[in-house]
JSON list of C-alpha atoms and ligand atoms in Angstrom, two decimals:
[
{"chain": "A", "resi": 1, "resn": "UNK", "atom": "CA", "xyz": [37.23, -8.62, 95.21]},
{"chain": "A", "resi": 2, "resn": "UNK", "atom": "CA", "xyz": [37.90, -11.63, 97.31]},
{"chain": "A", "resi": 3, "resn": "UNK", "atom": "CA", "xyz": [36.41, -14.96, 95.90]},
{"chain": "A", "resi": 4, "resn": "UNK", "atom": "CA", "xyz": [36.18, -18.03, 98.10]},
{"chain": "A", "resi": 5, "resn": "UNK", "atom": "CA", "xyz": [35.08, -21.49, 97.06]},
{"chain": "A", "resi": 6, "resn": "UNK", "atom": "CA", "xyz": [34.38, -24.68, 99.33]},
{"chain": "A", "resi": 7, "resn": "UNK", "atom": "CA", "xyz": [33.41, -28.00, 97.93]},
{"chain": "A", "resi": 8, "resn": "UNK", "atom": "CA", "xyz": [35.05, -31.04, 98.13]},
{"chain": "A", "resi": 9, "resn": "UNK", "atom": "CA", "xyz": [36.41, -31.26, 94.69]},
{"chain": "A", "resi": 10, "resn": "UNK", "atom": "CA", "xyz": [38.60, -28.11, 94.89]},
{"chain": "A", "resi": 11, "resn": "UNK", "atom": "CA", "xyz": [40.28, -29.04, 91.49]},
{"chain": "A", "resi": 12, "resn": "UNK", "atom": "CA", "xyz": [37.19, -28.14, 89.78]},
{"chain": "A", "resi": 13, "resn": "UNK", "atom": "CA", "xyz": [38.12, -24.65, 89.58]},
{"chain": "A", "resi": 14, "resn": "UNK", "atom": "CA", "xyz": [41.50, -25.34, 87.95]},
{"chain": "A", "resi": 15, "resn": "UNK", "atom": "CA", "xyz": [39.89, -23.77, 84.72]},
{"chain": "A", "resi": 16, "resn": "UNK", "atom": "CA", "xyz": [39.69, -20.24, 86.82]},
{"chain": "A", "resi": 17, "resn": "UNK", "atom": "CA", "xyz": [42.96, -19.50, 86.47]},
{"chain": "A", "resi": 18, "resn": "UNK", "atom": "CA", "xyz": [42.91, -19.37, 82.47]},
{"chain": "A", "resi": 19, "resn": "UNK", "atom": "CA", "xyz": [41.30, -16.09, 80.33]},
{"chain": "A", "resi": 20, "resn": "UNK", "atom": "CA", "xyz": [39.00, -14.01, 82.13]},
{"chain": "A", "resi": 21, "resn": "UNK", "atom": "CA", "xyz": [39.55, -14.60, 85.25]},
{"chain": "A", "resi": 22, "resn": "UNK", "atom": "CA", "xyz": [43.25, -15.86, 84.86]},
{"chain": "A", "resi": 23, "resn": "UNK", "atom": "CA", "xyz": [43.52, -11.75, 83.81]},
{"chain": "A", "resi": 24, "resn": "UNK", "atom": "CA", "xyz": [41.90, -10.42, 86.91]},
{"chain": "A", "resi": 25, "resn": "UNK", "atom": "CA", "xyz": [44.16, -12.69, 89.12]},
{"chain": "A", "resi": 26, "resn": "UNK", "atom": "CA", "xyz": [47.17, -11.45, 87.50]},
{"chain": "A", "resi": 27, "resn": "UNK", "atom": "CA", "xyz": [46.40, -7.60, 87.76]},
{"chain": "A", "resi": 28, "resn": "UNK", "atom": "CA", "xyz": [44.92, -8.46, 91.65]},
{"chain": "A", "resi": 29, "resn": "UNK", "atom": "CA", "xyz": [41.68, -7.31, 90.91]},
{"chain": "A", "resi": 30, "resn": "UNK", "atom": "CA", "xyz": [40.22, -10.98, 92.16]},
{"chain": "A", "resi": 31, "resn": "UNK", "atom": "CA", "xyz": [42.08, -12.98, 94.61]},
{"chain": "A", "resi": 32, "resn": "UNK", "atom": "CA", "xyz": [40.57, -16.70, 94.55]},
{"chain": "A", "resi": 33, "resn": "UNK", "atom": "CA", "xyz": [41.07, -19.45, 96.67]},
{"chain": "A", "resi": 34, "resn": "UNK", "atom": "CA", "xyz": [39.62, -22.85, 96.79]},
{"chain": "A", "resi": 35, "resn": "UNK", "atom": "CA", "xyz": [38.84, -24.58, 100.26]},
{"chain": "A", "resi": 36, "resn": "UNK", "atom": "CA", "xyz": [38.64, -28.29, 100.07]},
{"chain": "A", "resi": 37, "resn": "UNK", "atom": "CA", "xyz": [35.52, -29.34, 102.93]},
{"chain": "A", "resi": 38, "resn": "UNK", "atom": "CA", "xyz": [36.89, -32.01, 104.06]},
{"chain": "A", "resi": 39, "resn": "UNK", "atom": "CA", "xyz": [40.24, -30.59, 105.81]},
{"chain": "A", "resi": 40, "resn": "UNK", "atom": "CA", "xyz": [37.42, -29.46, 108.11]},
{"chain": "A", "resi": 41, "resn": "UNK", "atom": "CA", "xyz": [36.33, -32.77, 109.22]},
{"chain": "A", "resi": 42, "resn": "UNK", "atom": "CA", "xyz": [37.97, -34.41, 112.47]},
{"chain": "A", "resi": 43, "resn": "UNK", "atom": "CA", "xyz": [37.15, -38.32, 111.17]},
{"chain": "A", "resi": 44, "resn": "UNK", "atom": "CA", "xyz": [39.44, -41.03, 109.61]},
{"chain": "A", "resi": 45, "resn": "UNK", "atom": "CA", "xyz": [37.09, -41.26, 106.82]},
{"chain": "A", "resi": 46, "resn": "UNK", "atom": "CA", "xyz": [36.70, -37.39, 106.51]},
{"chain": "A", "resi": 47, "resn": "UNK", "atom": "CA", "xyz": [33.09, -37.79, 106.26]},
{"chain": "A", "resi": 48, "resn": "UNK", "atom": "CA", "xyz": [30.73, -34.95, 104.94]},
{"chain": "A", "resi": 49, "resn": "UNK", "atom": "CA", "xyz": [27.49, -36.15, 104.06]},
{"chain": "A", "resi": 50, "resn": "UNK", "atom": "CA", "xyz": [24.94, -38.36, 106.29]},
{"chain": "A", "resi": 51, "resn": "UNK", "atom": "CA", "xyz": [21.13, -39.87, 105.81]},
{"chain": "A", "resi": 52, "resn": "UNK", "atom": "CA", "xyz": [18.17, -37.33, 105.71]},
{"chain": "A", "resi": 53, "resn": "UNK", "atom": "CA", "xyz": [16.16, -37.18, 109.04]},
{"chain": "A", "resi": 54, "resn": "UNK", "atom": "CA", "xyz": [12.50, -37.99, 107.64]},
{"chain": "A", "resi": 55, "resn": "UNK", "atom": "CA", "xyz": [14.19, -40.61, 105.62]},
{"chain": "A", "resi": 56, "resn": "UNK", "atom": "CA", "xyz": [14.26, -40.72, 101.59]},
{"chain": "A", "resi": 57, "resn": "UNK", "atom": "CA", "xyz": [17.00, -41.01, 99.17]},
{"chain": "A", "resi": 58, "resn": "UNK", "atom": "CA", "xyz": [20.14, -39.28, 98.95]},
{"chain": "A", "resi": 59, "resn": "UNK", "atom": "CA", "xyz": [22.64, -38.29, 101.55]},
{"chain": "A", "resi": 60, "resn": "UNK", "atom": "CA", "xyz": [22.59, -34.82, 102.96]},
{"chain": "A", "resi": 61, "resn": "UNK", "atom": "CA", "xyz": [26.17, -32.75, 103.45]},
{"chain": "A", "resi": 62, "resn": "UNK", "atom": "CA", "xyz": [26.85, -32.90, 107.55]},
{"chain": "A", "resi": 63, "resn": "UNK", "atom": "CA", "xyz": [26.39, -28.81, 108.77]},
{"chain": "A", "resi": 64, "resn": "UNK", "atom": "CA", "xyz": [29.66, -29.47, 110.82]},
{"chain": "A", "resi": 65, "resn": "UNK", "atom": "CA", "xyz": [32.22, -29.19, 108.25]},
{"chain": "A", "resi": 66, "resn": "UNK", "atom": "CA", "xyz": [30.52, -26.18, 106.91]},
{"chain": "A", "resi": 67, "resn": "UNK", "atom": "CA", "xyz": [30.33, -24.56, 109.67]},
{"chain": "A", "resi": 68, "resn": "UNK", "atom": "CA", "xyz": [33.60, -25.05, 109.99]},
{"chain": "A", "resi": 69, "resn": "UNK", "atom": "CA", "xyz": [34.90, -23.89, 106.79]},
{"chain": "A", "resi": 70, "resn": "UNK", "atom": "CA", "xyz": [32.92, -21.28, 106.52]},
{"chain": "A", "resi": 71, "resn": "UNK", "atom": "CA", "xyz": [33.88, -19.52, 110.34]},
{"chain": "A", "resi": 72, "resn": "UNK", "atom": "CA", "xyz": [37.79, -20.41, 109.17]},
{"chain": "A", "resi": 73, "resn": "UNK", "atom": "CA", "xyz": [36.78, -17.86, 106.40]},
{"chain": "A", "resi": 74, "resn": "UNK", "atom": "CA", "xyz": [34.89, -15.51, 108.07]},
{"chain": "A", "resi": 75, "resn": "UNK", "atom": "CA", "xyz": [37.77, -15.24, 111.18]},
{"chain": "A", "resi": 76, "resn": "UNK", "atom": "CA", "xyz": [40.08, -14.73, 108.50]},
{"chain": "A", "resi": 77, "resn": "UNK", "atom": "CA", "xyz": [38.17, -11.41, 106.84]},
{"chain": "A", "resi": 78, "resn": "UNK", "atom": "CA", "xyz": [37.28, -8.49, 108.38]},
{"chain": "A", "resi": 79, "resn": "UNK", "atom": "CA", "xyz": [34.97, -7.70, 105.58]},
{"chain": "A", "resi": 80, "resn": "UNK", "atom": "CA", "xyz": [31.10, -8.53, 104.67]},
{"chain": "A", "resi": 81, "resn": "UNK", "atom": "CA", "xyz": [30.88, -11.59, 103.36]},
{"chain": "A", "resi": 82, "resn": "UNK", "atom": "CA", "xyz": [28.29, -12.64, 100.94]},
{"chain": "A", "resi": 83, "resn": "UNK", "atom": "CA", "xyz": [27.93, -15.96, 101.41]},
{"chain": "A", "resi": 84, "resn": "UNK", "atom": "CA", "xyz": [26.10, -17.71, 97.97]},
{"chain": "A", "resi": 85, "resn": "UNK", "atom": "CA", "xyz": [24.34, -21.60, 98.61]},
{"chain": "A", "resi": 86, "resn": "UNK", "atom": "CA", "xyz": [24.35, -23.06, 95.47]},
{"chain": "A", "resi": 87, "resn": "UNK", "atom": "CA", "xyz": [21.23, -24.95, 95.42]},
{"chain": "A", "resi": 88, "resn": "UNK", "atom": "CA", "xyz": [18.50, -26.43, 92.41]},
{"chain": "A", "resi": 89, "resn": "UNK", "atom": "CA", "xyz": [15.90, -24.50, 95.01]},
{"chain": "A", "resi": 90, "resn": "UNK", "atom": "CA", "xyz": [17.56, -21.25, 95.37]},
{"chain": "A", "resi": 91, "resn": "UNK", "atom": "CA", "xyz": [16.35, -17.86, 93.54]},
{"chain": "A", "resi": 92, "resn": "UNK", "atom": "CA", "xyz": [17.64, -17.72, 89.91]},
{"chain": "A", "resi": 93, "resn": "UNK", "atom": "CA", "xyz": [20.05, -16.05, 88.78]},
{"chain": "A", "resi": 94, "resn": "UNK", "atom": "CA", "xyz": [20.52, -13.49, 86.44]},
{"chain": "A", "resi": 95, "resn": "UNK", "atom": "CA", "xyz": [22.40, -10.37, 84.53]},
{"chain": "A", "resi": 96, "resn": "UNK", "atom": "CA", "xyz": [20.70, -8.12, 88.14]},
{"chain": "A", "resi": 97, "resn": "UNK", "atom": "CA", "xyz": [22.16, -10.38, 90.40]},
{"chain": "A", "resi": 98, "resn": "UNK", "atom": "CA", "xyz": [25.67, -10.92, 88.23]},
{"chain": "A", "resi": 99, "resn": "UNK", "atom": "CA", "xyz": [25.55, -6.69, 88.97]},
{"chain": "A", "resi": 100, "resn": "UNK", "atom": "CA", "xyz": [24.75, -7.04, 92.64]},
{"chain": "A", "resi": 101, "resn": "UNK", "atom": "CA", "xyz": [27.24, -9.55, 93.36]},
{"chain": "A", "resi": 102, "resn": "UNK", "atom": "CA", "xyz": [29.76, -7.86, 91.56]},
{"chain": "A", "resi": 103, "resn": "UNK", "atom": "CA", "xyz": [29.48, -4.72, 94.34]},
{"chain": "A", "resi": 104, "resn": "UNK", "atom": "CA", "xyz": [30.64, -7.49, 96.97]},
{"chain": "A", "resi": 105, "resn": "UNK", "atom": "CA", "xyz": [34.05, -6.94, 98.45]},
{"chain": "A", "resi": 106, "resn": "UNK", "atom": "CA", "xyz": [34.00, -10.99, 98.81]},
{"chain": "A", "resi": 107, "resn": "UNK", "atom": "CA", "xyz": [31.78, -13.52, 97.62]},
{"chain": "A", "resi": 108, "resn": "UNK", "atom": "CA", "xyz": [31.99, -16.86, 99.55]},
{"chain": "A", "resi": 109, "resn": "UNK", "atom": "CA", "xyz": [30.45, -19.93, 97.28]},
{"chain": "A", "resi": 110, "resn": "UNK", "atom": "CA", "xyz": [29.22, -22.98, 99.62]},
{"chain": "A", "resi": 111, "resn": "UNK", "atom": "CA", "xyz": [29.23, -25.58, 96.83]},
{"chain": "A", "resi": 112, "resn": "UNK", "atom": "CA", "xyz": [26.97, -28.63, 97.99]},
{"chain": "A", "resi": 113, "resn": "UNK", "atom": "CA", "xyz": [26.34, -32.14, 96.95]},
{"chain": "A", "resi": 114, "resn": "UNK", "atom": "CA", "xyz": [24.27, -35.46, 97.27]},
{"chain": "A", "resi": 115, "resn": "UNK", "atom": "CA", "xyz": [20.86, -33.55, 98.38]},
{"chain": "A", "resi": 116, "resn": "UNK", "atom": "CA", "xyz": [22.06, -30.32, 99.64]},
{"chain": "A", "resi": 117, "resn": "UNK", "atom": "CA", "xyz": [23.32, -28.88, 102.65]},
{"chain": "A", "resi": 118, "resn": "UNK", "atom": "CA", "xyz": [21.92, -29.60, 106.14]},
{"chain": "A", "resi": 119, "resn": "UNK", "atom": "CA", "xyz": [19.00, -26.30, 105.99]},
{"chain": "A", "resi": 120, "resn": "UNK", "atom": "CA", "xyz": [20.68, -25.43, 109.25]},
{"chain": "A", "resi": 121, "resn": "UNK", "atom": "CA", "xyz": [23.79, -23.97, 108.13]},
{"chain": "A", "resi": 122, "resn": "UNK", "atom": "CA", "xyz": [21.61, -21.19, 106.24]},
{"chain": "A", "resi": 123, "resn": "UNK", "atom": "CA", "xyz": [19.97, -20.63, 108.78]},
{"chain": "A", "resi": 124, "resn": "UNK", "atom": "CA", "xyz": [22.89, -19.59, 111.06]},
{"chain": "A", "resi": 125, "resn": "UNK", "atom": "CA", "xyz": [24.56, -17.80, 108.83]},
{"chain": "A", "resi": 126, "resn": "UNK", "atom": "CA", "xyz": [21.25, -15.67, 108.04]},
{"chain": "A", "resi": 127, "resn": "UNK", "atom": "CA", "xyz": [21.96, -14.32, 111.85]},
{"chain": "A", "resi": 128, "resn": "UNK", "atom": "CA", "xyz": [25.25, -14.60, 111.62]},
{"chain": "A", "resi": 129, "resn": "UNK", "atom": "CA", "xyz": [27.03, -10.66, 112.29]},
{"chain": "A", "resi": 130, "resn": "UNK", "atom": "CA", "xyz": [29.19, -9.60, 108.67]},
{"chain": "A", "resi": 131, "resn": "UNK", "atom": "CA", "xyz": [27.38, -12.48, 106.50]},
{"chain": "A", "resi": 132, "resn": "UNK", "atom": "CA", "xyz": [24.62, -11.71, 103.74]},
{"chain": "A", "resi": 133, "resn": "UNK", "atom": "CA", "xyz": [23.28, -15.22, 102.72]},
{"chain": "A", "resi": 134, "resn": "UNK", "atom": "CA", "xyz": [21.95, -16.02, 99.29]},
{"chain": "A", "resi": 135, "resn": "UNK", "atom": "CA", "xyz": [20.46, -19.19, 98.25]},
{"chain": "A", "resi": 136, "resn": "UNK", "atom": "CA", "xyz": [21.28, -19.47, 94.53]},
{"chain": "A", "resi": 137, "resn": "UNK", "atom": "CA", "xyz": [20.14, -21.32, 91.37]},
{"chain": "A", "resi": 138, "resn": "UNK", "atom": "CA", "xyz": [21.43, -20.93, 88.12]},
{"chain": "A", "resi": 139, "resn": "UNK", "atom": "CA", "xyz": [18.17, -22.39, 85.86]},
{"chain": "A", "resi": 140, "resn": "UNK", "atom": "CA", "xyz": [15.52, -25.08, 86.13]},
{"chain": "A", "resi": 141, "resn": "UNK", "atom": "CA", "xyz": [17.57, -28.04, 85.85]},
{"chain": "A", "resi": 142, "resn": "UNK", "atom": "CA", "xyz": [19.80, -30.65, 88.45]},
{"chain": "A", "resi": 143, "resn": "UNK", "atom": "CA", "xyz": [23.18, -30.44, 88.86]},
{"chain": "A", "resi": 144, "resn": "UNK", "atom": "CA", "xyz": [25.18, -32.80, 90.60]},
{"chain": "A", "resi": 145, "resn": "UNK", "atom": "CA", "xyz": [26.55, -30.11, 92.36]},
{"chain": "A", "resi": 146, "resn": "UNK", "atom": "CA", "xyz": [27.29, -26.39, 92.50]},
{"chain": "A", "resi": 147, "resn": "UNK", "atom": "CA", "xyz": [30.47, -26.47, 91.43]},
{"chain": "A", "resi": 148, "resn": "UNK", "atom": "CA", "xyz": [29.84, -25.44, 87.80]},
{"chain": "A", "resi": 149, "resn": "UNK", "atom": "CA", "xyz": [27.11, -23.14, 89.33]},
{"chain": "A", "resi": 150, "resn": "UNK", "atom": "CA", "xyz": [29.28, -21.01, 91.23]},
{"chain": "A", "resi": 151, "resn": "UNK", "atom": "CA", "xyz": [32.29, -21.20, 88.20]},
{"chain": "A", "resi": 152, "resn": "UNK", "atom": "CA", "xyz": [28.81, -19.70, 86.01]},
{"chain": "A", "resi": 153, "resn": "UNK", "atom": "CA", "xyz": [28.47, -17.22, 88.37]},
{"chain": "A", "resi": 154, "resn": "UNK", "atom": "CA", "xyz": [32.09, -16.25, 88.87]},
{"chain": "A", "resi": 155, "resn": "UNK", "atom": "CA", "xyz": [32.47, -15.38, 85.22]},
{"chain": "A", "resi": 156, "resn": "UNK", "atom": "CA", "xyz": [29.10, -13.63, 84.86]},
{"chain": "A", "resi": 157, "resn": "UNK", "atom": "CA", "xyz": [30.12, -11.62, 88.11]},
{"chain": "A", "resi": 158, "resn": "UNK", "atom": "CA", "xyz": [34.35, -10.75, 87.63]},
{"chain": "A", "resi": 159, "resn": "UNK", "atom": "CA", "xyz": [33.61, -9.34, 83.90]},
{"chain": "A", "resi": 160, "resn": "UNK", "atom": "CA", "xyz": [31.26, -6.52, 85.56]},
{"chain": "A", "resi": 161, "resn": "UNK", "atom": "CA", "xyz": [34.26, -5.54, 87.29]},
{"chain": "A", "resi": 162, "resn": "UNK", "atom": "CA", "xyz": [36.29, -2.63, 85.73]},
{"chain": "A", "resi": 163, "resn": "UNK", "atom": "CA", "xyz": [39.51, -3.35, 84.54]},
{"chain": "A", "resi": 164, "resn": "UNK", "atom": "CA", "xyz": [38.97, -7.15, 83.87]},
{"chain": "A", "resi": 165, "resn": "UNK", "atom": "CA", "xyz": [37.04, -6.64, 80.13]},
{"chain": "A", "resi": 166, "resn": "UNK", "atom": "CA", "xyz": [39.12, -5.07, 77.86]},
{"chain": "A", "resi": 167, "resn": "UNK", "atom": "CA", "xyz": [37.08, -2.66, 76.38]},
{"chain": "A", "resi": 168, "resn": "UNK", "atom": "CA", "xyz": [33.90, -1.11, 78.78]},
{"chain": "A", "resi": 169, "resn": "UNK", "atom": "CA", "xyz": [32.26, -0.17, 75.86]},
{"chain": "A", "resi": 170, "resn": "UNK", "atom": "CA", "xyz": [31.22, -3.82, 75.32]},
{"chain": "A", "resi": 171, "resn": "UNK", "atom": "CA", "xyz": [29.68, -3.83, 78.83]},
{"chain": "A", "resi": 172, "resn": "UNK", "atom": "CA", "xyz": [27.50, -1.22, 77.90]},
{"chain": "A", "resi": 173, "resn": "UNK", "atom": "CA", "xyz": [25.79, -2.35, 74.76]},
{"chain": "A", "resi": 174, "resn": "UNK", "atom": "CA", "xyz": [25.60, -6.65, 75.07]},
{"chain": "A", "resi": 175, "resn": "UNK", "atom": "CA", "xyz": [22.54, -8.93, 76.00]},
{"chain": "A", "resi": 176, "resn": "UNK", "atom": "CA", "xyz": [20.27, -8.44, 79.50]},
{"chain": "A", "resi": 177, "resn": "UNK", "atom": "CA", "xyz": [20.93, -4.59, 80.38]},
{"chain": "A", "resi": 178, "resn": "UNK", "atom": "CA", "xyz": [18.12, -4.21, 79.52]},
{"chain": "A", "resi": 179, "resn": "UNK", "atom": "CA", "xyz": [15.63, -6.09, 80.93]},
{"chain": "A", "resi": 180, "resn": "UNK", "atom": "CA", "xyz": [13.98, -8.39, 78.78]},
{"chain": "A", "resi": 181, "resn": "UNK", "atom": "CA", "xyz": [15.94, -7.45, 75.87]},
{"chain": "A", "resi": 182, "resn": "UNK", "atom": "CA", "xyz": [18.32, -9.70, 74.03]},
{"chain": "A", "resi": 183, "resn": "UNK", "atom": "CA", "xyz": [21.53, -8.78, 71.66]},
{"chain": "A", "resi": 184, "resn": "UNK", "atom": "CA", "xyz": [21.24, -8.04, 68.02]},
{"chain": "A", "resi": 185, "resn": "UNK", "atom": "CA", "xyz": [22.65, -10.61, 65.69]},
{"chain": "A", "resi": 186, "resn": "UNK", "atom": "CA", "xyz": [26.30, -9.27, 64.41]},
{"chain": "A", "resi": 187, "resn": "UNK", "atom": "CA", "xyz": [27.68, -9.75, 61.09]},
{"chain": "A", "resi": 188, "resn": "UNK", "atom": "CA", "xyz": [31.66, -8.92, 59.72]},
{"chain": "A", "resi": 189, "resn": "UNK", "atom": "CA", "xyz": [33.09, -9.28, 56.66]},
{"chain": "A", "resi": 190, "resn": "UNK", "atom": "CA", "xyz": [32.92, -10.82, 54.02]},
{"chain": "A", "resi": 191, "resn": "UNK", "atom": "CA", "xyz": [29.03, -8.99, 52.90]},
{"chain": "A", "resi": 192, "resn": "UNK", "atom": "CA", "xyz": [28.23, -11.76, 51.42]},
{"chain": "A", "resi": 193, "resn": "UNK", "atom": "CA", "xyz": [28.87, -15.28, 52.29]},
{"chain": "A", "resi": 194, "resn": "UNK", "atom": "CA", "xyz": [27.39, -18.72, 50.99]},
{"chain": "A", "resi": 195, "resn": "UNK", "atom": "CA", "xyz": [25.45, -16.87, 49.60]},
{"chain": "A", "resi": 196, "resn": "UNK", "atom": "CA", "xyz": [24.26, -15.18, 53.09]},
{"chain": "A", "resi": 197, "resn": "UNK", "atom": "CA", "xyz": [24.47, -11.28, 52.83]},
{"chain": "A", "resi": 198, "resn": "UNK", "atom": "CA", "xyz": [24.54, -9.11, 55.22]},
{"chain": "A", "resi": 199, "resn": "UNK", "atom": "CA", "xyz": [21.70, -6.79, 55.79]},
{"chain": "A", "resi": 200, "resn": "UNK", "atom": "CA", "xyz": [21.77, -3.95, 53.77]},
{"chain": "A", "resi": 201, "resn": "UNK", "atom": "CA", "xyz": [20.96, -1.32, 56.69]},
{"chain": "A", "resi": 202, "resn": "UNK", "atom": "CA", "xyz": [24.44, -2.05, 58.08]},
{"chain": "A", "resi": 203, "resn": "UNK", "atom": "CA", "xyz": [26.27, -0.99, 54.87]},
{"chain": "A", "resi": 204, "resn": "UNK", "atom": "CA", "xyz": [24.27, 2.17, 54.48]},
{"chain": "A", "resi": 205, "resn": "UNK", "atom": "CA", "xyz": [26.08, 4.22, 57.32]},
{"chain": "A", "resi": 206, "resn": "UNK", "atom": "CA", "xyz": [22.95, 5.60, 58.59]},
{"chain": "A", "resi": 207, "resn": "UNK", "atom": "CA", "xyz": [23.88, 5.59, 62.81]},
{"chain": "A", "resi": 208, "resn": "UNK", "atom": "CA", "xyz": [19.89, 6.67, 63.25]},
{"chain": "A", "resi": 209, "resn": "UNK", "atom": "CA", "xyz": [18.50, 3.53, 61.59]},
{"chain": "A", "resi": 210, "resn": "UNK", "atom": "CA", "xyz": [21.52, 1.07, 62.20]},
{"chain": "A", "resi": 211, "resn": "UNK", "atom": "CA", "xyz": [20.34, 1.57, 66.23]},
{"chain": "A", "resi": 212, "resn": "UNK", "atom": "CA", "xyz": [16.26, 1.42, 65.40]},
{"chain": "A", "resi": 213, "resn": "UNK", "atom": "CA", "xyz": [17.23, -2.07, 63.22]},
{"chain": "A", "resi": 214, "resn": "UNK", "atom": "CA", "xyz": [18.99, -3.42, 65.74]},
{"chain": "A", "resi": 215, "resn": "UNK", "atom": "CA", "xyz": [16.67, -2.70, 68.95]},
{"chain": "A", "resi": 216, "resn": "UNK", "atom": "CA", "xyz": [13.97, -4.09, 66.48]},
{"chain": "A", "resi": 217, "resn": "UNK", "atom": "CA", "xyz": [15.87, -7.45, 66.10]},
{"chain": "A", "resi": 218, "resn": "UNK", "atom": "CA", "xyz": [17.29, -7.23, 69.25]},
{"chain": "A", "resi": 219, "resn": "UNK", "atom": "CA", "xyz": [13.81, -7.97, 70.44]},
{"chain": "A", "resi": 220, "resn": "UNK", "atom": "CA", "xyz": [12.64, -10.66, 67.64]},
{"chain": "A", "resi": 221, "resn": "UNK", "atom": "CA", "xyz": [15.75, -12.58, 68.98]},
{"chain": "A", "resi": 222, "resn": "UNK", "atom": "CA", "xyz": [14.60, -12.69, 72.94]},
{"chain": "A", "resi": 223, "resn": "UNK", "atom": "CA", "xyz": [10.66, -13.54, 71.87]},
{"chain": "A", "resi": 224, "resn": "UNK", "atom": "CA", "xyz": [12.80, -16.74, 70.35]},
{"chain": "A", "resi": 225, "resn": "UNK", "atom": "CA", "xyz": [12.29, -15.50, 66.72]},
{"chain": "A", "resi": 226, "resn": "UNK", "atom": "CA", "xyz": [15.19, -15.76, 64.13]},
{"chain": "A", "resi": 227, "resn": "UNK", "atom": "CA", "xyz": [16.72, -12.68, 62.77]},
{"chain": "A", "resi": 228, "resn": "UNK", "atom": "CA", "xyz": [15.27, -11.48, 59.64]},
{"chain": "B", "resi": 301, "resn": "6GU", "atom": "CL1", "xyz": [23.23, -24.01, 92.10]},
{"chain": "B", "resi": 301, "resn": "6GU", "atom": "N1", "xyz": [23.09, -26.63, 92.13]},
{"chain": "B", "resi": 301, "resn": "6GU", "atom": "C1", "xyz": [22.65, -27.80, 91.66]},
{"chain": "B", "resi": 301, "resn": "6GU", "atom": "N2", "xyz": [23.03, -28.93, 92.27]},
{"chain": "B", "resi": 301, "resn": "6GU", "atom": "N3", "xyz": [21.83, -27.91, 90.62]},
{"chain": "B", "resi": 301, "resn": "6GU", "atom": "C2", "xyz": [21.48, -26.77, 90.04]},
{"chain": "B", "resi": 301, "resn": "6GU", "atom": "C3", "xyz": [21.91, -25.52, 90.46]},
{"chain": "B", "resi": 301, "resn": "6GU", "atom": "C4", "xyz": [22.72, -25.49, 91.55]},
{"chain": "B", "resi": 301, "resn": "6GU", "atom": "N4", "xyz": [21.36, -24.58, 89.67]},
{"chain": "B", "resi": 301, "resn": "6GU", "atom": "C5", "xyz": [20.64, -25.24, 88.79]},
{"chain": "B", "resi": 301, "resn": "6GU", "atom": "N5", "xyz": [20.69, -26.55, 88.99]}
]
């Protein structure tokens, strides 16, 4: 999988190259480059963002440069790119979409600031040949941008892919394939500590009722409920 960022703090993704990720660079299962925005604008003061039209606070992020950046991408691939908007107003994302996105053959992240992108530059891209746009939030809550958005999303997406986990079988059993349904709580040894044991069903080696216990306080957890 090809991952592309733009933004104009490119150094934010530093991180990417440690664990996870780091892993699935080495072994060439996820190539990832960062684009910096502004070596795709033509001013002296390599200018990306602008007043809204209508007026209000904020500056908006010029459509220019992105279109820019984004076509320098797109000429370069000769794949389908799914373009992801990182935006406080896109659809939310979840454990579906982590699976979705993690079918793409290259995810492009357009990583805004100030108030957003110019609407424009969705719009093009919507009817733009090769390019499946997605307007993406991560939860009900500002960012200053969606840098640490799309770094959210590029973990949640590159450990779906095989060979970057370890061991598949932990794909399989954790949190949110299900929907609605949220981990058990785990417990190792020792069985009993600060005076905390652990629950008895676990020690009994009874596969049947180990699964029933857990599914039960699987679902106590995602209603918000502590384990019991
Ligand atoms: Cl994707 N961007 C920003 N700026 N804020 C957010 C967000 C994205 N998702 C939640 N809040």
């Amino acid at each position: 999988m090809k991952i592309t960022a733009i933004s104009i703090f490119p150094e934010y993704f530093a991180p990417l190259e440690l664990s996870l990720i780091g892993k699935a660079r080495e072994h060439k299962i996820v190539d990832f480059k960062a684009v910096n925005l502004r070596d795709y604008t033509y001013d002296n003061h390599h200018t990306v963002d602008d007043t809204p039209y209508g007026g209000g606070a904020g500056m908006v992020m010029k459509p220019e440069p992105w279109g820019e950046a984004i076509d320098a991408v797109i000429d370069k691939s000769d794949q389908l790119i799914d373009l992801v908007i990182l935006t406080p107003a896109g659809k939310q994302f979840n454990q579906r979409v982590a699976e979705e996105f993690s079918n793409s053959a290259h995810l492009l992240f357009a990583c805004g600031r100030y108030e957003g992108i110019d609407a424009r530059v969705a719009d093009f891209y919507r009817s733009a040949k090769n390019v499946r746009v997605h307007e993406i939030s991560i939860g009900d809550y500002v960012l200053n941008g969606g840098e640490v958005a799309a770094m959210v999303i590029i973990e949640a997406v590159t450990r779906l892919i095989p060979g970057v986990i370890g061991n598949p079988d932990s794909l399989a059993e954790e949190s949110h394939n299900e929907l609605g349904s949220v981990e058990y709580p785990s417990y190792t040894k020792p069985a009993l500590w600060r005076g905390h044991a652990v629950p008895e069903i676990l020690l009994s080696g009874n596969h049947g009722e180990i699964a029933k216990w857990r599914t039960t306080q699987g679902k106590l957890r995602s209603k918000g409920e502590p384990h019991k």
